[in-house]
JSON list of C-alpha atoms in Angstrom, two decimals:
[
{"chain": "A", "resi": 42, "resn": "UNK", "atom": "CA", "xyz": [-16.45, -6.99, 5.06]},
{"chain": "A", "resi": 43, "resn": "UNK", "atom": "CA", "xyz": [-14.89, -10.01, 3.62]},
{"chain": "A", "resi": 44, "resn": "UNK", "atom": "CA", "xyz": [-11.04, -9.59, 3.79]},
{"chain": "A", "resi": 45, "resn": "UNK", "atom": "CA", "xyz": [-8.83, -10.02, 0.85]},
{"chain": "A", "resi": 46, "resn": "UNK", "atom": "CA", "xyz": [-5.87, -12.20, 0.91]},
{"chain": "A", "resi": 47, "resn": "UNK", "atom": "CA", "xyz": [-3.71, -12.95, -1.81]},
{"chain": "A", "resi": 48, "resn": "UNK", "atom": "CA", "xyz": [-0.76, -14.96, -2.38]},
{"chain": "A", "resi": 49, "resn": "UNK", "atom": "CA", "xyz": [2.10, -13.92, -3.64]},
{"chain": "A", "resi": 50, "resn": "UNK", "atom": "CA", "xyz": [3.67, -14.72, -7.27]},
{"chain": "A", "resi": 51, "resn": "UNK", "atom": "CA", "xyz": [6.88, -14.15, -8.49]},
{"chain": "A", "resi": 52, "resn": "UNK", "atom": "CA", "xyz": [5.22, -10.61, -10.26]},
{"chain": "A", "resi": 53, "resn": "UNK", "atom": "CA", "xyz": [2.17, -9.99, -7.71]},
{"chain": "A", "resi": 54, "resn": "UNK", "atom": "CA", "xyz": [2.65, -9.13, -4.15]},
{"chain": "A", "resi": 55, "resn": "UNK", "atom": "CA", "xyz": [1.01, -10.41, -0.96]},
{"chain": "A", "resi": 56, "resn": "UNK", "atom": "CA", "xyz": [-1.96, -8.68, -0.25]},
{"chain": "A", "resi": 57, "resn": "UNK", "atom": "CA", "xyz": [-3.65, -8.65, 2.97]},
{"chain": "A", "resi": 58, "resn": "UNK", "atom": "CA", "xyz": [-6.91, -6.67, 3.65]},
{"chain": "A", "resi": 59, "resn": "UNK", "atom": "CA", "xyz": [-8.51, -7.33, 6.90]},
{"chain": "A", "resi": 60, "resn": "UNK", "atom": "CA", "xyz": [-10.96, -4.61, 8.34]},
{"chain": "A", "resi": 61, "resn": "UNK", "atom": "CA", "xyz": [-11.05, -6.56, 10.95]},
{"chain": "A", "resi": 62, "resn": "UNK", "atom": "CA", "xyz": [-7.36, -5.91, 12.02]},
{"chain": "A", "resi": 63, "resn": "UNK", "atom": "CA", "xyz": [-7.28, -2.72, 10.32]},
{"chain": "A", "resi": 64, "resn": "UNK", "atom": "CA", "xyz": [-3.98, -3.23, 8.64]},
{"chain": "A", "resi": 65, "resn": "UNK", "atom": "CA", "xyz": [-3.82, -3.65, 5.68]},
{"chain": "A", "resi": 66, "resn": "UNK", "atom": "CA", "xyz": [-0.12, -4.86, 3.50]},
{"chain": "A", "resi": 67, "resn": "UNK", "atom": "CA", "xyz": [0.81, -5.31, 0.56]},
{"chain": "A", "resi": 68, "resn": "UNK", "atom": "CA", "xyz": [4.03, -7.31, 0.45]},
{"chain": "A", "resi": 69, "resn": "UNK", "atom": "CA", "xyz": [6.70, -8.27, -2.57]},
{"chain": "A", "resi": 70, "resn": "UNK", "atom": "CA", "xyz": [7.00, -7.39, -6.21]},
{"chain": "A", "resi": 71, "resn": "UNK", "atom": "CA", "xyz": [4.24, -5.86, -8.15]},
{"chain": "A", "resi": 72, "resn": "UNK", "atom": "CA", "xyz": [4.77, -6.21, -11.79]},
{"chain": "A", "resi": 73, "resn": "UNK", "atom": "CA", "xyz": [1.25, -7.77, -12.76]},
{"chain": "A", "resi": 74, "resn": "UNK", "atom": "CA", "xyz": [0.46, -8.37, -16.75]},
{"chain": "A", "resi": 75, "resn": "UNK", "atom": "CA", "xyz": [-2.97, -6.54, -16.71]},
{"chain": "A", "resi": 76, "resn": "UNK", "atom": "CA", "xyz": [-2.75, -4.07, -13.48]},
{"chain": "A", "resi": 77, "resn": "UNK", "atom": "CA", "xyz": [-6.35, -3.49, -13.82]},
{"chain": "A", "resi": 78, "resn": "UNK", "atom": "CA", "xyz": [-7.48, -7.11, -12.91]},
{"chain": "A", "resi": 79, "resn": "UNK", "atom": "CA", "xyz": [-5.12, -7.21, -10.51]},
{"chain": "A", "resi": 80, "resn": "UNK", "atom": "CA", "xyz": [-5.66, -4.30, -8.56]},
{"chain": "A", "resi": 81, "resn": "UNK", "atom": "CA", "xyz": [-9.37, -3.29, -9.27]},
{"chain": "A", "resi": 82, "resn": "UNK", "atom": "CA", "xyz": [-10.55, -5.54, -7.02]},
{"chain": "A", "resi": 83, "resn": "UNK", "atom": "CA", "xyz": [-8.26, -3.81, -4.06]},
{"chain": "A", "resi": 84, "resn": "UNK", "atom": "CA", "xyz": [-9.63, -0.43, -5.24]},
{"chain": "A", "resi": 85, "resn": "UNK", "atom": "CA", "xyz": [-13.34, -1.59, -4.90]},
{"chain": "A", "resi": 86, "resn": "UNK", "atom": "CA", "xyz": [-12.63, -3.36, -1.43]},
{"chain": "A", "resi": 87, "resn": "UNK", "atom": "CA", "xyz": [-11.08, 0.00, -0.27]},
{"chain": "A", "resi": 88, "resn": "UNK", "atom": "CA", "xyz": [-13.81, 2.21, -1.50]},
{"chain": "A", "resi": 89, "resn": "UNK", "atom": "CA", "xyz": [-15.64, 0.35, 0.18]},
{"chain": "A", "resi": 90, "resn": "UNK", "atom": "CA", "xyz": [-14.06, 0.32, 3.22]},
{"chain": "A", "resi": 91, "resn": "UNK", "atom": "CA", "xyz": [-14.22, 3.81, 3.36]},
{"chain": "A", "resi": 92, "resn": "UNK", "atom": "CA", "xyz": [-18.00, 4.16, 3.80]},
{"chain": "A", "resi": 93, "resn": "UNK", "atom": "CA", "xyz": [-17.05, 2.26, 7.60]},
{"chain": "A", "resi": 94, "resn": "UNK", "atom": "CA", "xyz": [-13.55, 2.17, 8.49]},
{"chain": "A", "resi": 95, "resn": "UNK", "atom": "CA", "xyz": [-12.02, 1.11, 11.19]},
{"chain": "A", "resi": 96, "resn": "UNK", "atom": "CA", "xyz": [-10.62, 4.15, 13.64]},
{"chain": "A", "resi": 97, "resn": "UNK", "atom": "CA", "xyz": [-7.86, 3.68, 12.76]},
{"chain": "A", "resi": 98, "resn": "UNK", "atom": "CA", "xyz": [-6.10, 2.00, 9.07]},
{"chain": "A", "resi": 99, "resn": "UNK", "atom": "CA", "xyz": [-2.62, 1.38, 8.93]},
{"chain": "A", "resi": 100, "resn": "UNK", "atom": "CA", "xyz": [-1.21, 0.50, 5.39]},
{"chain": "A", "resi": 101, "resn": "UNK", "atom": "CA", "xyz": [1.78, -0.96, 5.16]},
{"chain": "A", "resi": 102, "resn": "UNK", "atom": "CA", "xyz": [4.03, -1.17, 1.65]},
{"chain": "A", "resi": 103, "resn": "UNK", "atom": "CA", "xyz": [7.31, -3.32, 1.68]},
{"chain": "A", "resi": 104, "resn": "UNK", "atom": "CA", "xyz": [7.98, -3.97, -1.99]},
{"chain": "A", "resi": 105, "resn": "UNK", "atom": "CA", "xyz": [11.20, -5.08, -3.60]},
{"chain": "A", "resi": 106, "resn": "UNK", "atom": "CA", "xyz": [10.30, -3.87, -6.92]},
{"chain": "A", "resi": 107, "resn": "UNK", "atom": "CA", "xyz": [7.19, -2.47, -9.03]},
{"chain": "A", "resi": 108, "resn": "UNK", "atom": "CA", "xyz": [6.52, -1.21, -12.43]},
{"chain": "A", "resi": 109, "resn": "UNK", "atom": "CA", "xyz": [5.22, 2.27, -13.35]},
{"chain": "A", "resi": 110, "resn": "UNK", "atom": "CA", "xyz": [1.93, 0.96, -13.79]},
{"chain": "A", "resi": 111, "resn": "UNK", "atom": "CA", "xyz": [1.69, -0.81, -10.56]},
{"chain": "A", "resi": 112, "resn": "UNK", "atom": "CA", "xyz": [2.60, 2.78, -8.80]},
{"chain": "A", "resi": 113, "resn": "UNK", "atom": "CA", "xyz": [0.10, 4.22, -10.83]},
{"chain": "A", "resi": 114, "resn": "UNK", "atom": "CA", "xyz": [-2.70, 2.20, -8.60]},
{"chain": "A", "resi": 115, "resn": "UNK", "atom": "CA", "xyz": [-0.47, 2.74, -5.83]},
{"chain": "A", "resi": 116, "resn": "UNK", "atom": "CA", "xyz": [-1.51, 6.40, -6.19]},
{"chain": "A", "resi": 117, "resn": "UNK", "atom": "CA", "xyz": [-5.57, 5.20, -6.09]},
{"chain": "A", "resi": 118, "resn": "UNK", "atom": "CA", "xyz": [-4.49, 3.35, -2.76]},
{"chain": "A", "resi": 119, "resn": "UNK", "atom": "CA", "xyz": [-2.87, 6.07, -1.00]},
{"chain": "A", "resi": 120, "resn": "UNK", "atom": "CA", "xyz": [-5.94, 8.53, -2.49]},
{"chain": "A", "resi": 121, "resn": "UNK", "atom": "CA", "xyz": [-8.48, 6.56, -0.41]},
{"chain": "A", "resi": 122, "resn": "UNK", "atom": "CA", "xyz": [-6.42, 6.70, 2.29]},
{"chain": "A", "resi": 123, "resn": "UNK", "atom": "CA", "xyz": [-5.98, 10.80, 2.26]},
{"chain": "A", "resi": 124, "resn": "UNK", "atom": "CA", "xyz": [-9.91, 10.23, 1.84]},
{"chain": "A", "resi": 125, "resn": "UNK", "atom": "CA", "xyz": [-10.32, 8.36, 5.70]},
{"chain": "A", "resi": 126, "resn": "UNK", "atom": "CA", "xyz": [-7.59, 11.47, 6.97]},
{"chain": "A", "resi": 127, "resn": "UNK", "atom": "CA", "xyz": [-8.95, 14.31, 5.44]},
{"chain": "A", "resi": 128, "resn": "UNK", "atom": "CA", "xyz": [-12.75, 12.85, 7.41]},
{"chain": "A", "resi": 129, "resn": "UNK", "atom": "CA", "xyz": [-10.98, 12.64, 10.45]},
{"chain": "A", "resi": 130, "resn": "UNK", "atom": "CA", "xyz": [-9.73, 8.91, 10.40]},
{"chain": "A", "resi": 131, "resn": "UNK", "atom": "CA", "xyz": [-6.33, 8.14, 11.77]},
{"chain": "A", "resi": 132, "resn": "UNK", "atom": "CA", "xyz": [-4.03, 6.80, 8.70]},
{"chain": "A", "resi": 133, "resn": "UNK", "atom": "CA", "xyz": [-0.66, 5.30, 9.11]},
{"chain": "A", "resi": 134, "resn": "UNK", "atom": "CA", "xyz": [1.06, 4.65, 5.76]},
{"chain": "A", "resi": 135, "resn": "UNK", "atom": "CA", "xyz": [4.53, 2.57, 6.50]},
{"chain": "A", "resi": 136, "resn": "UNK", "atom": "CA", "xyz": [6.73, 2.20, 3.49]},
{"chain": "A", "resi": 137, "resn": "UNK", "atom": "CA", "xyz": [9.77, -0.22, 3.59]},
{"chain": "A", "resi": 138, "resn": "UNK", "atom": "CA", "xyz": [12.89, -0.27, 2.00]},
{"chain": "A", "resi": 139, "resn": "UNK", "atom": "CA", "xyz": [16.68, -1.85, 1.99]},
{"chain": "A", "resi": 140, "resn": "UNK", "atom": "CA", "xyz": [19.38, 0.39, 3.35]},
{"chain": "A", "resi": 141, "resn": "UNK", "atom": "CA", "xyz": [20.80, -0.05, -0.14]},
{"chain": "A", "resi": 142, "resn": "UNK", "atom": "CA", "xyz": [17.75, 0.53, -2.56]},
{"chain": "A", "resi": 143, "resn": "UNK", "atom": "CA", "xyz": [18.14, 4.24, -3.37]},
{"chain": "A", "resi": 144, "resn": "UNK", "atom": "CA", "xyz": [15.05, 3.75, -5.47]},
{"chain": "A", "resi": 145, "resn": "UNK", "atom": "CA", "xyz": [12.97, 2.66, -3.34]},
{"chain": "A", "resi": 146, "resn": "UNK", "atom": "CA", "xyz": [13.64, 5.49, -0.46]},
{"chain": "A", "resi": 147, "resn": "UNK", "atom": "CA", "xyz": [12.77, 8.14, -2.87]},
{"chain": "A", "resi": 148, "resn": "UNK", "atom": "CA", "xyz": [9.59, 6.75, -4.17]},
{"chain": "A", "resi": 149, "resn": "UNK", "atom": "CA", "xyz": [8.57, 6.72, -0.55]},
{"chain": "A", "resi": 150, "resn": "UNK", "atom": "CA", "xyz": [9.94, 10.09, 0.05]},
{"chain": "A", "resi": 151, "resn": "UNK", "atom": "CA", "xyz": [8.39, 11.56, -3.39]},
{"chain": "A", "resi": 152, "resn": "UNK", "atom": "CA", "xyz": [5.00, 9.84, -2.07]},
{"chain": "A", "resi": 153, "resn": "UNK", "atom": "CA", "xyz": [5.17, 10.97, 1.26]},
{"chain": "A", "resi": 154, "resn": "UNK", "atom": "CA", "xyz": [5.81, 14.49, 0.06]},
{"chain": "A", "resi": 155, "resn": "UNK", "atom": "CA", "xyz": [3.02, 14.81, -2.68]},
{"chain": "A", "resi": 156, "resn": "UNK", "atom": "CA", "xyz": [0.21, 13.03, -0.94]},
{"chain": "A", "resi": 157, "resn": "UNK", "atom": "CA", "xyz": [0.95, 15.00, 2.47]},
{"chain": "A", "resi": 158, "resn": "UNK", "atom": "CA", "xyz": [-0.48, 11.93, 4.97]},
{"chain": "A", "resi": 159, "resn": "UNK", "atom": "CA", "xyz": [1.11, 10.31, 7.98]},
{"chain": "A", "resi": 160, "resn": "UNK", "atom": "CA", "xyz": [4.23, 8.64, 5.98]},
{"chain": "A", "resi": 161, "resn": "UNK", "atom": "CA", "xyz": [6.85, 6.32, 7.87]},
{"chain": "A", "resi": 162, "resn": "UNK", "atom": "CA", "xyz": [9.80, 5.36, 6.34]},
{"chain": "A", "resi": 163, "resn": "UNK", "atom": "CA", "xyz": [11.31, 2.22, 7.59]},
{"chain": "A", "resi": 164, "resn": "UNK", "atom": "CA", "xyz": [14.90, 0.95, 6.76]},
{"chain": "A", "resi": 165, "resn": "UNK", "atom": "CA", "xyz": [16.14, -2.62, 6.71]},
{"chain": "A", "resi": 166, "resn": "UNK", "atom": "CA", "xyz": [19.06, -4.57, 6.26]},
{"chain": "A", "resi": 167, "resn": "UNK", "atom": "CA", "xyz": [19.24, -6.88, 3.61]},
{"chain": "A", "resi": 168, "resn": "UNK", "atom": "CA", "xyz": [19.62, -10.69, 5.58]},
{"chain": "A", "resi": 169, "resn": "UNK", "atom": "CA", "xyz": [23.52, -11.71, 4.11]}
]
């Protein structure tokens, strides 16, 4: 498969999907103006990278801020990924945060509690 890699914008994040490597990130702020065009195309390239993944697939989230809509395609992202673990596949889902974004911890708590895969959370220190 053809990997996807996307710069980053001030309102799109980095996006980096390499089956080859078998992680795949997605790095920054996600407030794009149409959601759909931006993240369709991620959702397609997952689906199908689901019909031959790798052994393992480690996704990795470290966002400074997103919009309701982006976490609503967040939610597609993480269901293909409860699709490769529930067939076996070994998932890794790392989610990234400051030590002083509140927000941002629960999100990855309320998503590591309601989609019931292999969730890290990861702490960081803002750089001073």
């Amino acid at each position: 498969m053809k990997p996807i890699l996307i710069d980053p914008t001030e309102e799109t994040p980095k996006v980096v999907l390499d089956q080859g490597t078998g992680v795949f990130e997605i790095i920054g702020n996600s407030l794009p103006e149409d959601v759909l065009e931006f993240y369709n195309p991620i959702i397609t390239w997952l689906s199908e990278y689901t019909t031959n993944p790798n052994p393992k697939t480690s996704l990795i989230f470290n966002l400074e801020y997103y919009n309701t809509s982006s976490s609503k395609m967040f939610i597609r992202i993480f269901e293909k990924m409860r699709d490769l673990h529930r067939h076996g596949h070994i998932v890794e889902i790392q989610w990234h945060f400051f030590e002083d974004d509140d927000d941002m911890l629960e999100a990855g708590e309320d998503y590591a509690d309601n989609l019931k895969l292999p969730f890290t959370l990861i702490k960081h220190q803002r750089d001073t």
